[in-house]
PDB file of C-alpha atoms in Angstrom:
ATOM      1  CA  MET A   1     -74.106 -34.280  23.511  1.00 75.00           C
ATOM      2  CA  PRO A   2     -75.203 -37.273  26.253  1.00 88.00           C
ATOM      3  CA  ASP A   3     -78.312 -39.659  24.501  1.00 94.00           C
ATOM      4  CA  ASP A   4     -81.604 -37.534  25.196  1.00 97.00           C
ATOM      5  CA  ASN A   5     -84.024 -39.854  26.146  1.00 97.00           C
ATOM      6  CA  LEU A   6     -86.775 -37.816  25.431  1.00 98.00           C
ATOM      7  CA  ALA A   7     -88.609 -38.954  28.439  1.00 98.00           C
ATOM      8  CA  ASP A   8     -90.066 -35.452  28.117  1.00 98.00           C
ATOM      9  CA  PHE A   9     -92.214 -36.557  24.868  1.00 98.00           C
ATOM     10  CA  GLN A  10     -95.036 -38.192  24.082  1.00 98.00           C
ATOM     11  CA  ARG A  11     -94.775 -41.027  21.481  1.00 98.00           C
ATOM     12  CA  SER A  12     -97.298 -42.945  19.219  1.00 98.00           C
ATOM     13  CA  GLU A  13     -97.613 -44.120  15.934  1.00 98.00           C
ATOM     14  CA  PHE A  14     -98.910 -42.761  12.301  1.00 98.00           C
ATOM     15  CA  THR A  15     -99.788 -44.854   9.333  1.00 98.00           C
ATOM     16  CA  TYR A  16    -100.619 -43.563   5.870  1.00 97.00           C
ATOM     17  CA  GLU A  17    -100.869 -46.071   2.960  1.00 94.00           C
ATOM     18  CA  SER A  18     -99.795 -49.077   4.938  1.00 93.00           C
ATOM     19  CA  LYS A  19     -96.463 -47.074   6.436  1.00 94.00           C
ATOM     20  CA  THR A  20     -96.480 -46.966   9.808  1.00 96.00           C
ATOM     21  CA  ARG A  21     -93.737 -44.635  11.276  1.00 96.00           C
ATOM     22  CA  THR A  22     -93.143 -43.611  15.289  1.00 98.00           C
ATOM     23  CA  ILE A  23     -94.074 -40.042  15.809  1.00 98.00           C
ATOM     24  CA  PHE A  24     -93.061 -37.981  19.128  1.00 98.00           C
ATOM     25  CA  ARG A  25     -94.435 -35.066  20.661  1.00 98.00           C
ATOM     26  CA  LEU A  26     -93.661 -32.063  22.787  1.00 98.00           C
ATOM     27  CA  GLY A  27     -96.126 -29.349  24.096  1.00 98.00           C
ATOM     28  CA  ASP A  28     -99.809 -27.959  22.910  1.00 97.00           C
ATOM     29  CA  GLY A  29    -100.993 -25.707  19.993  1.00 98.00           C
ATOM     30  CA  PRO A  30    -100.740 -25.348  15.947  1.00 98.00           C
ATOM     31  CA  ALA A  31     -98.371 -28.444  15.079  1.00 98.00           C
ATOM     32  CA  VAL A  32     -94.856 -27.801  13.580  1.00 98.00           C
ATOM     33  CA  ILE A  33     -93.373 -30.693  11.978  1.00 98.00           C
ATOM     34  CA  ILE A  34     -89.381 -31.227  12.300  1.00 98.00           C
ATOM     35  CA  ILE A  35     -88.048 -33.477   9.655  1.00 98.00           C
ATOM     36  CA  ALA A  36     -84.019 -34.182  11.315  1.00 96.00           C
ATOM     37  CA  GLU A  37     -81.385 -33.975   9.447  1.00 92.00           C
ATOM     38  CA  MET A  38     -78.463 -37.274   8.938  1.00 87.00           C
ATOM     39  CA  PRO A  39     -78.006 -38.786  11.286  1.00 89.00           C
ATOM     40  CA  GLY A  40     -81.395 -38.381  12.846  1.00 93.00           C
ATOM     41  CA  ILE A  41     -82.997 -37.102  15.858  1.00 96.00           C
ATOM     42  CA  THR A  42     -80.356 -36.201  17.818  1.00 95.00           C
ATOM     43  CA  PRO A  43     -79.685 -34.569  21.315  1.00 97.00           C
ATOM     44  CA  ARG A  44     -79.675 -30.991  19.010  1.00 97.00           C
ATOM     45  CA  VAL A  45     -82.844 -32.075  17.202  1.00 98.00           C
ATOM     46  CA  LEU A  46     -84.453 -32.394  19.981  1.00 98.00           C
ATOM     47  CA  ASP A  47     -83.323 -29.180  21.828  1.00 98.00           C
ATOM     48  CA  PHE A  48     -85.016 -27.119  19.010  1.00 98.00           C
ATOM     49  CA  ALA A  49     -88.347 -29.345  19.063  1.00 98.00           C
ATOM     50  CA  ARG A  50     -88.027 -28.001  22.995  1.00 98.00           C
ATOM     51  CA  GLN A  51     -87.918 -24.257  21.487  1.00 98.00           C
ATOM     52  CA  VAL A  52     -90.409 -25.251  19.255  1.00 98.00           C
ATOM     53  CA  SER A  53     -92.821 -25.982  21.896  1.00 98.00           C
ATOM     54  CA  GLY A  54     -91.685 -23.387  24.384  1.00 98.00           C
ATOM     55  CA  ILE A  55     -93.532 -21.177  22.305  1.00 98.00           C
ATOM     56  CA  GLY A  56     -96.846 -22.367  22.597  1.00 98.00           C
ATOM     57  CA  CYS A  57     -96.314 -24.686  19.391  1.00 98.00           C
ATOM     58  CA  THR A  58     -96.401 -28.369  19.238  1.00 98.00           C
ATOM     59  CA  ALA A  59     -93.495 -30.498  18.079  1.00 98.00           C
ATOM     60  CA  VAL A  60     -94.099 -33.046  16.252  1.00 98.00           C
ATOM     61  CA  LEU A  61     -91.120 -35.444  14.972  1.00 98.00           C
ATOM     62  CA  PRO A  62     -91.433 -38.339  12.484  1.00 98.00           C
ATOM     63  CA  HIS A  63     -88.712 -41.247  12.618  1.00 96.00           C
ATOM     64  CA  LEU A  64     -87.497 -41.698   9.329  1.00 94.00           C
ATOM     65  CA  PHE A  65     -83.612 -42.829  10.379  1.00 91.00           C
ATOM     66  CA  GLY A  66     -81.268 -42.985  12.878  1.00 90.00           C
ATOM     67  CA  VAL A  67     -81.969 -44.173  16.278  1.00 91.00           C
ATOM     68  CA  PRO A  68     -83.883 -41.451  18.402  1.00 95.00           C
ATOM     69  CA  GLY A  69     -82.276 -39.353  20.753  1.00 96.00           C
ATOM     70  CA  ARG A  70     -78.506 -40.746  20.295  1.00 92.00           C
ATOM     71  CA  ASP A  71     -75.252 -38.678  20.241  1.00 89.00           C
ATOM     72  CA  PRO A  72     -74.155 -37.937  16.862  1.00 83.00           C
ATOM     73  CA  ASN A  73     -70.619 -37.918  18.262  1.00 74.00           C
ATOM     74  CA  PRO A  74     -70.332 -41.069  19.877  1.00 63.00           C
ATOM     75  CA  ASP A  75     -67.181 -41.903  22.081  1.00 59.00           C
ATOM     76  CA  ALA A  76     -65.910 -38.671  21.425  1.00 52.00           C
ATOM     77  CA  ARG A  77     -64.551 -40.093  18.949  1.00 48.00           C
ATOM     78  CA  GLY A  78     -64.319 -36.439  17.250  1.00 51.00           C
ATOM     79  CA  ARG A  79     -64.661 -37.019  12.911  1.00 54.00           C
ATOM     80  CA  VAL A  80     -64.709 -40.271  12.442  1.00 52.00           C
ATOM     81  CA  GLY A  81     -67.320 -41.201  15.107  1.00 52.00           C
ATOM     82  CA  PHE A  82     -69.725 -38.565  13.483  1.00 52.00           C
ATOM     83  CA  VAL A  83     -69.402 -39.627   9.909  1.00 52.00           C
ATOM     84  CA  ALA A  84     -69.626 -43.711  11.117  1.00 50.00           C
ATOM     85  CA  ASN A  85     -72.794 -42.598  12.596  1.00 51.00           C
ATOM     86  CA  ALA A  86     -73.602 -40.393   9.933  1.00 51.00           C
ATOM     87  CA  VAL A  87     -73.070 -43.083   7.118  1.00 48.00           C
ATOM     88  CA  SER A  88     -74.983 -45.293   8.936  1.00 50.00           C
ATOM     89  CA  SER A  89     -78.304 -43.816   8.825  1.00 48.00           C
ATOM     90  CA  LEU A  90     -77.444 -42.338   5.133  1.00 52.00           C
ATOM     91  CA  VAL A  91     -76.544 -45.371   3.451  1.00 45.00           C
ATOM     92  CA  PRO A  92     -80.027 -46.913   3.983  1.00 49.00           C
ATOM     93  CA  ALA A  93     -82.034 -43.718   2.956  1.00 51.00           C
ATOM     94  CA  CYS A  94     -80.188 -43.214   0.175  1.00 50.00           C
ATOM     95  CA  ILE A  95     -80.942 -47.026  -1.696  1.00 39.00           C
ATOM     96  CA  SER A  96     -84.146 -46.318  -0.418  1.00 58.00           C
ATOM     97  CA  ARG A  97     -86.767 -45.698  -3.084  1.00 66.00           C
ATOM     98  CA  GLU A  98     -88.756 -43.025  -0.549  1.00 74.00           C
ATOM     99  CA  PHE A  99     -85.681 -40.402  -0.817  1.00 76.00           C
ATOM    100  CA  VAL A 100     -84.650 -38.791  -3.578  1.00 74.00           C
ATOM    101  CA  THR A 101     -81.036 -38.015  -3.595  1.00 69.00           C
ATOM    102  CA  MET A 102     -78.998 -37.262  -6.814  1.00 70.00           C
ATOM    103  CA  ALA A 103     -81.575 -36.319  -9.924  1.00 73.00           C
ATOM    104  CA  THR A 104     -83.120 -33.319 -10.409  1.00 78.00           C
ATOM    105  CA  GLY A 105     -87.221 -32.001 -10.561  1.00 85.00           C
ATOM    106  CA  ARG A 106     -88.296 -35.397  -8.640  1.00 86.00           C
ATOM    107  CA  THR A 107     -90.054 -34.676  -5.010  1.00 91.00           C
ATOM    108  CA  SER A 108     -89.227 -37.673  -2.700  1.00 90.00           C
ATOM    109  CA  PRO A 109     -92.194 -40.255  -2.627  1.00 89.00           C
ATOM    110  CA  VAL A 110     -91.860 -39.827   1.274  1.00 93.00           C
ATOM    111  CA  ILE A 111     -93.435 -36.345   1.310  1.00 95.00           C
ATOM    112  CA  ASP A 112     -97.037 -38.534   0.232  1.00 96.00           C
ATOM    113  CA  TRP A 113     -96.121 -40.295   3.989  1.00 97.00           C
ATOM    114  CA  LEU A 114     -95.523 -36.260   5.254  1.00 97.00           C
ATOM    115  CA  ARG A 115     -98.140 -34.017   3.725  1.00 98.00           C
ATOM    116  CA  ALA A 116    -101.010 -36.946   5.481  1.00 98.00           C
ATOM    117  CA  LEU A 117     -98.984 -36.507   8.537  1.00 98.00           C
ATOM    118  CA  THR A 118     -99.312 -32.610   7.860  1.00 98.00           C
ATOM    119  CA  ARG A 119    -103.137 -33.052   7.777  1.00 98.00           C
ATOM    120  CA  HIS A 120    -103.770 -34.991  10.199  1.00 98.00           C
ATOM    121  CA  GLU A 121    -101.403 -32.828  12.910  1.00 98.00           C
ATOM    122  CA  HIS A 122    -103.547 -30.036  11.668  1.00 98.00           C
ATOM    123  CA  GLU A 123    -107.097 -31.739  12.527  1.00 98.00           C
ATOM    124  CA  ARG A 124    -105.324 -32.740  15.744  1.00 98.00           C
ATOM    125  CA  CYS A 125    -103.689 -29.912  17.413  1.00 98.00           C
ATOM    126  CA  GLY A 126    -106.422 -27.024  15.537  1.00 97.00           C
ATOM    127  CA  GLY A 127    -104.859 -23.542  14.721  1.00 97.00           C
ATOM    128  CA  PRO A 128    -104.623 -21.954  11.516  1.00 97.00           C
ATOM    129  CA  GLY A 129    -102.272 -24.571   9.995  1.00 98.00           C
ATOM    130  CA  VAL A 130     -98.730 -26.345  10.240  1.00 98.00           C
ATOM    131  CA  GLY A 131     -95.545 -25.427  10.090  1.00 98.00           C
ATOM    132  CA  ALA A 132     -92.760 -27.793   9.091  1.00 98.00           C
ATOM    133  CA  VAL A 133     -88.948 -27.807   9.183  1.00 98.00           C
ATOM    134  CA  GLY A 134     -86.495 -29.835   7.204  1.00 98.00           C
ATOM    135  CA  MET A 135     -82.880 -29.851   7.514  1.00 97.00           C
ATOM    136  CA  CYS A 136     -79.960 -30.637   5.439  1.00 95.00           C
ATOM    137  CA  PHE A 137     -81.127 -34.052   4.114  1.00 92.00           C
ATOM    138  CA  THR A 138     -84.309 -33.531   4.271  1.00 94.00           C
ATOM    139  CA  GLY A 139     -84.172 -30.296   3.889  1.00 95.00           C
ATOM    140  CA  GLY A 140     -86.503 -29.652   1.011  1.00 96.00           C
ATOM    141  CA  TYR A 141     -89.149 -31.545   2.190  1.00 96.00           C
ATOM    142  CA  ALA A 142     -90.747 -28.812   3.577  1.00 98.00           C
ATOM    143  CA  LEU A 143     -91.139 -26.654   0.402  1.00 98.00           C
ATOM    144  CA  ALA A 144     -92.636 -30.072  -1.409  1.00 96.00           C
ATOM    145  CA  MET A 145     -94.943 -30.494   1.941  1.00 98.00           C
ATOM    146  CA  ALA A 146     -96.178 -27.043   1.379  1.00 98.00           C
ATOM    147  CA  THR A 147     -98.454 -27.897  -2.042  1.00 98.00           C
ATOM    148  CA  ASP A 148    -100.741 -28.742   0.658  1.00 97.00           C
ATOM    149  CA  ASP A 149    -102.772 -25.942   2.285  1.00 97.00           C
ATOM    150  CA  ALA A 150    -103.049 -26.556   5.510  1.00 97.00           C
ATOM    151  CA  LEU A 151     -98.718 -26.241   5.354  1.00 98.00           C
ATOM    152  CA  LEU A 152     -98.438 -22.607   6.481  1.00 98.00           C
ATOM    153  CA  ALA A 153     -94.697 -22.169   7.422  1.00 98.00           C
ATOM    154  CA  PRO A 154     -92.224 -24.175   5.466  1.00 98.00           C
ATOM    155  CA  VAL A 155     -88.917 -23.706   6.440  1.00 98.00           C
ATOM    156  CA  LEU A 156     -85.716 -24.924   4.260  1.00 98.00           C
ATOM    157  CA  SER A 157     -82.039 -25.119   7.303  1.00 98.00           C
ATOM    158  CA  GLN A 158     -79.609 -25.998   4.835  1.00 98.00           C
ATOM    159  CA  PRO A 159     -81.242 -28.277   2.275  1.00 97.00           C
ATOM    160  CA  SER A 160     -78.788 -30.173   0.453  1.00 95.00           C
ATOM    161  CA  MET A 161     -80.541 -32.644  -2.132  1.00 93.00           C
ATOM    162  CA  PRO A 162     -79.911 -33.331  -4.513  1.00 92.00           C
ATOM    163  CA  ILE A 163     -76.986 -33.815  -3.817  1.00 90.00           C
ATOM    164  CA  ALA A 164     -74.715 -30.570  -5.595  1.00 92.00           C
ATOM    165  CA  LEU A 165     -72.418 -32.399  -8.099  1.00 91.00           C
ATOM    166  CA  THR A 166     -73.308 -30.870 -11.455  1.00 94.00           C
ATOM    167  CA  ALA A 167     -74.598 -27.040 -12.179  1.00 95.00           C
ATOM    168  CA  ALA A 168     -77.950 -28.508 -13.032  1.00 94.00           C
ATOM    169  CA  GLN A 169     -77.563 -30.294  -9.117  1.00 94.00           C
ATOM    170  CA  ARG A 170     -76.792 -26.830  -7.974  1.00 96.00           C
ATOM    171  CA  ARG A 171     -79.294 -24.694  -9.320  1.00 96.00           C
ATOM    172  CA  SER A 172     -82.373 -27.149  -8.125  1.00 96.00           C
ATOM    173  CA  ILE A 173     -83.815 -28.836  -4.927  1.00 96.00           C
ATOM    174  CA  ASP A 174     -85.338 -32.050  -4.388  1.00 94.00           C
ATOM    175  CA  ILE A 175     -89.222 -30.978  -5.784  1.00 95.00           C
ATOM    176  CA  SER A 176     -91.001 -31.114  -8.873  1.00 95.00           C
ATOM    177  CA  GLU A 177     -91.738 -29.222 -11.615  1.00 96.00           C
ATOM    178  CA  GLU A 178     -95.499 -29.610 -10.801  1.00 97.00           C
ATOM    179  CA  ASP A 179     -95.169 -29.540  -6.705  1.00 97.00           C
ATOM    180  CA  LEU A 180     -92.997 -26.467  -7.449  1.00 98.00           C
ATOM    181  CA  SER A 181     -95.797 -24.776  -9.837  1.00 98.00           C
ATOM    182  CA  VAL A 182     -97.857 -25.349  -6.905  1.00 98.00           C
ATOM    183  CA  VAL A 183     -95.987 -23.859  -4.363  1.00 98.00           C
ATOM    184  CA  LYS A 184     -95.152 -20.538  -6.027  1.00 98.00           C
ATOM    185  CA  GLN A 185     -99.020 -20.293  -6.910  1.00 98.00           C
ATOM    186  CA  ARG A 186     -98.726 -20.109  -3.148  1.00 98.00           C
ATOM    187  CA  CYS A 187     -96.340 -17.424  -2.715  1.00 98.00           C
ATOM    188  CA  ALA A 188     -97.606 -15.544  -4.963  1.00 98.00           C
ATOM    189  CA  ARG A 189    -101.198 -15.760  -2.587  1.00 97.00           C
ATOM    190  CA  GLY A 190     -98.844 -15.042   0.460  1.00 97.00           C
ATOM    191  CA  LEU A 191     -97.108 -17.414   1.228  1.00 98.00           C
ATOM    192  CA  THR A 192     -94.123 -17.500   3.170  1.00 98.00           C
ATOM    193  CA  VAL A 193     -90.755 -19.895   2.868  1.00 98.00           C
ATOM    194  CA  MET A 194     -87.589 -19.547   4.795  1.00 98.00           C
ATOM    195  CA  GLY A 195     -84.317 -20.967   3.643  1.00 98.00           C
ATOM    196  CA  LEU A 196     -81.038 -20.558   6.070  1.00 98.00           C
ATOM    197  CA  ARG A 197     -77.077 -21.533   5.472  1.00 98.00           C
ATOM    198  CA  PHE A 198     -73.832 -20.521   5.941  1.00 98.00           C
ATOM    199  CA  ALA A 199     -72.109 -19.177   3.103  1.00 98.00           C
ATOM    200  CA  GLY A 200     -68.977 -21.539   2.126  1.00 97.00           C
ATOM    201  CA  ASP A 201     -71.390 -24.805   2.710  1.00 98.00           C
ATOM    202  CA  ARG A 202     -70.494 -26.554  -0.314  1.00 95.00           C
ATOM    203  CA  LEU A 203     -73.527 -29.164   0.665  1.00 95.00           C
ATOM    204  CA  VAL A 204     -75.751 -25.961   0.183  1.00 97.00           C
ATOM    205  CA  PRO A 205     -74.473 -23.812  -2.569  1.00 97.00           C
ATOM    206  CA  ARG A 206     -74.849 -20.416  -3.197  1.00 98.00           C
ATOM    207  CA  GLU A 207     -76.883 -21.403  -6.647  1.00 98.00           C
ATOM    208  CA  ARG A 208     -79.227 -23.254  -5.135  1.00 98.00           C
ATOM    209  CA  PHE A 209     -80.694 -20.328  -2.945  1.00 98.00           C
ATOM    210  CA  ASP A 210     -80.231 -18.356  -6.552  1.00 98.00           C
ATOM    211  CA  PHE A 211     -82.696 -20.216  -7.716  1.00 98.00           C
ATOM    212  CA  LEU A 212     -85.541 -20.334  -4.674  1.00 98.00           C
ATOM    213  CA  SER A 213     -85.085 -16.497  -5.463  1.00 98.00           C
ATOM    214  CA  GLU A 214     -86.260 -16.763  -8.962  1.00 98.00           C
ATOM    215  CA  GLN A 215     -88.594 -19.350  -8.841  1.00 98.00           C
ATOM    216  CA  LEU A 216     -90.286 -17.200  -5.104  1.00 98.00           C
ATOM    217  CA  GLY A 217     -89.285 -13.907  -5.620  1.00 98.00           C
ATOM    218  CA  ASP A 218     -89.819 -11.902  -2.587  1.00 98.00           C
ATOM    219  CA  ALA A 219     -91.582 -15.019  -0.847  1.00 98.00           C
ATOM    220  CA  PHE A 220     -88.237 -16.451  -0.028  1.00 98.00           C
ATOM    221  CA  VAL A 221     -86.513 -14.852   2.874  1.00 98.00           C
ATOM    222  CA  ALA A 222     -82.931 -16.261   2.180  1.00 98.00           C
ATOM    223  CA  VAL A 223     -81.071 -16.730   5.457  1.00 98.00           C
ATOM    224  CA  GLU A 224     -77.653 -16.601   5.627  1.00 98.00           C
ATOM    225  CA  LEU A 225     -74.703 -16.845   7.792  1.00 98.00           C
ATOM    226  CA  ASP A 226     -70.580 -16.184   7.476  1.00 98.00           C
ATOM    227  CA  ASP A 227     -69.047 -19.213   8.415  1.00 98.00           C
ATOM    228  CA  ALA A 228     -67.119 -17.602  11.530  1.00 98.00           C
ATOM    229  CA  ASP A 229     -70.999 -17.331  12.852  1.00 98.00           C
ATOM    230  CA  ALA A 230     -71.030 -21.522  13.132  1.00 98.00           C
ATOM    231  CA  ASN A 231     -70.211 -22.942  16.654  1.00 97.00           C
ATOM    232  CA  PRO A 232     -66.472 -23.741  16.884  1.00 96.00           C
ATOM    233  CA  ALA A 233     -66.948 -26.634  18.781  1.00 92.00           C
ATOM    234  CA  ALA A 234     -69.398 -28.542  16.072  1.00 91.00           C
ATOM    235  CA  THR A 235     -66.897 -31.689  14.958  1.00 84.00           C
ATOM    236  CA  MET A 236     -67.716 -30.239  11.262  1.00 89.00           C
ATOM    237  CA  ALA A 237     -67.539 -27.660   8.908  1.00 95.00           C
ATOM    238  CA  PRO A 238     -70.060 -24.931   9.319  1.00 97.00           C
ATOM    239  CA  HIS A 239     -74.095 -26.970   8.315  1.00 97.00           C
ATOM    240  CA  SER A 240     -76.146 -26.807  10.501  1.00 97.00           C
ATOM    241  CA  VAL A 241     -77.800 -23.935  11.263  1.00 98.00           C
ATOM    242  CA  LEU A 242     -80.404 -24.174  14.198  1.00 98.00           C
ATOM    243  CA  THR A 243     -78.641 -27.765  15.773  1.00 98.00           C
ATOM    244  CA  GLU A 244     -74.929 -28.407  15.807  1.00 96.00           C
ATOM    245  CA  HIS A 245     -73.963 -25.376  14.811  1.00 97.00           C
ATOM    246  CA  LEU A 246     -75.844 -23.338  17.069  1.00 98.00           C
ATOM    247  CA  ILE A 247     -74.429 -20.763  19.521  1.00 98.00           C
ATOM    248  CA  ASP A 248     -77.802 -20.160  21.705  1.00 98.00           C
ATOM    249  CA  GLU A 249     -76.704 -16.849  23.242  1.00 98.00           C
ATOM    250  CA  PRO A 250     -78.128 -13.184  22.813  1.00 96.00           C
ATOM    251  CA  GLY A 251     -75.987 -11.571  20.218  1.00 98.00           C
ATOM    252  CA  GLN A 252     -74.817 -14.347  18.317  1.00 98.00           C
ATOM    253  CA  PRO A 253     -76.067 -14.727  14.389  1.00 98.00           C
ATOM    254  CA  THR A 254     -77.566 -18.187  14.994  1.00 98.00           C
ATOM    255  CA  ARG A 255     -79.043 -17.764  17.697  1.00 98.00           C
ATOM    256  CA  ALA A 256     -81.366 -14.258  15.514  1.00 98.00           C
ATOM    257  CA  ALA A 257     -81.297 -16.919  12.980  1.00 98.00           C
ATOM    258  CA  LEU A 258     -83.641 -19.266  15.306  1.00 98.00           C
ATOM    259  CA  ASP A 259     -85.412 -16.477  16.146  1.00 98.00           C
ATOM    260  CA  GLN A 260     -86.664 -15.588  12.602  1.00 98.00           C
ATOM    261  CA  VAL A 261     -87.868 -19.509  12.273  1.00 98.00           C
ATOM    262  CA  LEU A 262     -89.793 -18.962  15.774  1.00 98.00           C
ATOM    263  CA  GLU A 263     -91.153 -16.036  15.381  1.00 98.00           C
ATOM    264  CA  LEU A 264     -92.087 -17.040  11.593  1.00 98.00           C
ATOM    265  CA  PHE A 265     -93.973 -20.011  13.184  1.00 98.00           C
ATOM    266  CA  ARG A 266     -95.657 -17.198  15.242  1.00 98.00           C
ATOM    267  CA  HIS A 267     -96.870 -15.003  12.369  1.00 97.00           C
ATOM    268  CA  ARG A 268     -98.212 -17.746  10.778  1.00 97.00           C
ATOM    269  CA  LEU A 269     -99.120 -20.499  13.253  1.00 98.00           C
ATOM    270  CA  LEU A 270    -100.201 -17.950  16.768  1.00 97.00           C
ATOM    271  CA  SER A 271    -101.626 -14.567  14.774  1.00 88.00           C
ATOM    272  CA  ARG A 272    -104.430 -14.230  12.326  1.00 63.00           C
ATOM    273  CA  SER A 273    -101.914 -13.279   9.879  1.00 57.00           C
ATOM    274  CA  GLN A 274    -101.852 -16.007   6.999  1.00 61.00           C
ATOM    275  CA  PRO A 275    -101.563 -16.578   3.707  1.00 59.00           C
ATOM    276  CA  GLU A 276    -104.719 -16.714   1.472  1.00 54.00           C
TER     277      GLU A 276
END
C-alpha cells in the first residue's frame, strides 16, 4: 500500500509523568485506544481505525514506535523489505525499559501511561467507557489496561508477548499476577475480553489462549481462524487478523472477525449494556 498521510486525523500530544507522546484521533463518540503492531501505525492500522470511527467511536492512536503512516513493505521489496522495516522499530522497543518482551508475569511499564491516556480519553470523549485494541507486540496491552474500570472492551489481536520460547512463556501473556487478578475480578462482574489469532501462528501459540481461557473463563472470547483464511497477498505468514491479513469482503472469515470486534464496541460503548 502507499504511505498514508493521516490527513483525516487530528494530531495532538498527551503527557503523563513527564512522558509526552503524539496522539492521532479520528471521529466522535466513546474512545477506542488502538495500540499499533510492529512496525507502527501503518496504512492498514489506520484503515482499521477508520472502521472504528465509522461505527460512531473516536479512534485514538498513540504513537509508540515507528513512522506513522509508513507502508511496512517499502519499495515492494517483499519479505526482505518488510522484515527490515519491522526490525527498525522492533530493536529500539526491545531494548527500551518501557516494553517487556521476554519475561513472564510482568506488565510493561508503558501500561501506566496508556492507562492514564484511557482515563483522559474517557473524560474527553464521554460515553460509558473506553475500548482498547492491542496488536502483536502490543497485543496483551489491552488486557493489562483493563485493570482500569474505564476500560470496558479490551481486544487482544494476535498477542505475541512474551516471546514464546519456553513452555512457561507460551502459557503466559505480558501482565503481572497482580494485574491479572484485578482483571479476573472484573471478568467475574461481566467484563468480556476478546482475543484473535490464526491457528498456525507460532508467535501466538495455542497455549496462550488456553491460559487465557483457564484464567478468565467464559469471559474470554477466542476468535481463531484457519491460516487459509488469511489474505494471500500479505508478505508474512498469517498473523495480523485485523490489518495485513484482513480480506475486507463480505463472507470472508477475517471480515467476520473484524465485525465481531466492532460489535463488541457497539455493545459495550454505544449501548447501555456495560459490565458492573
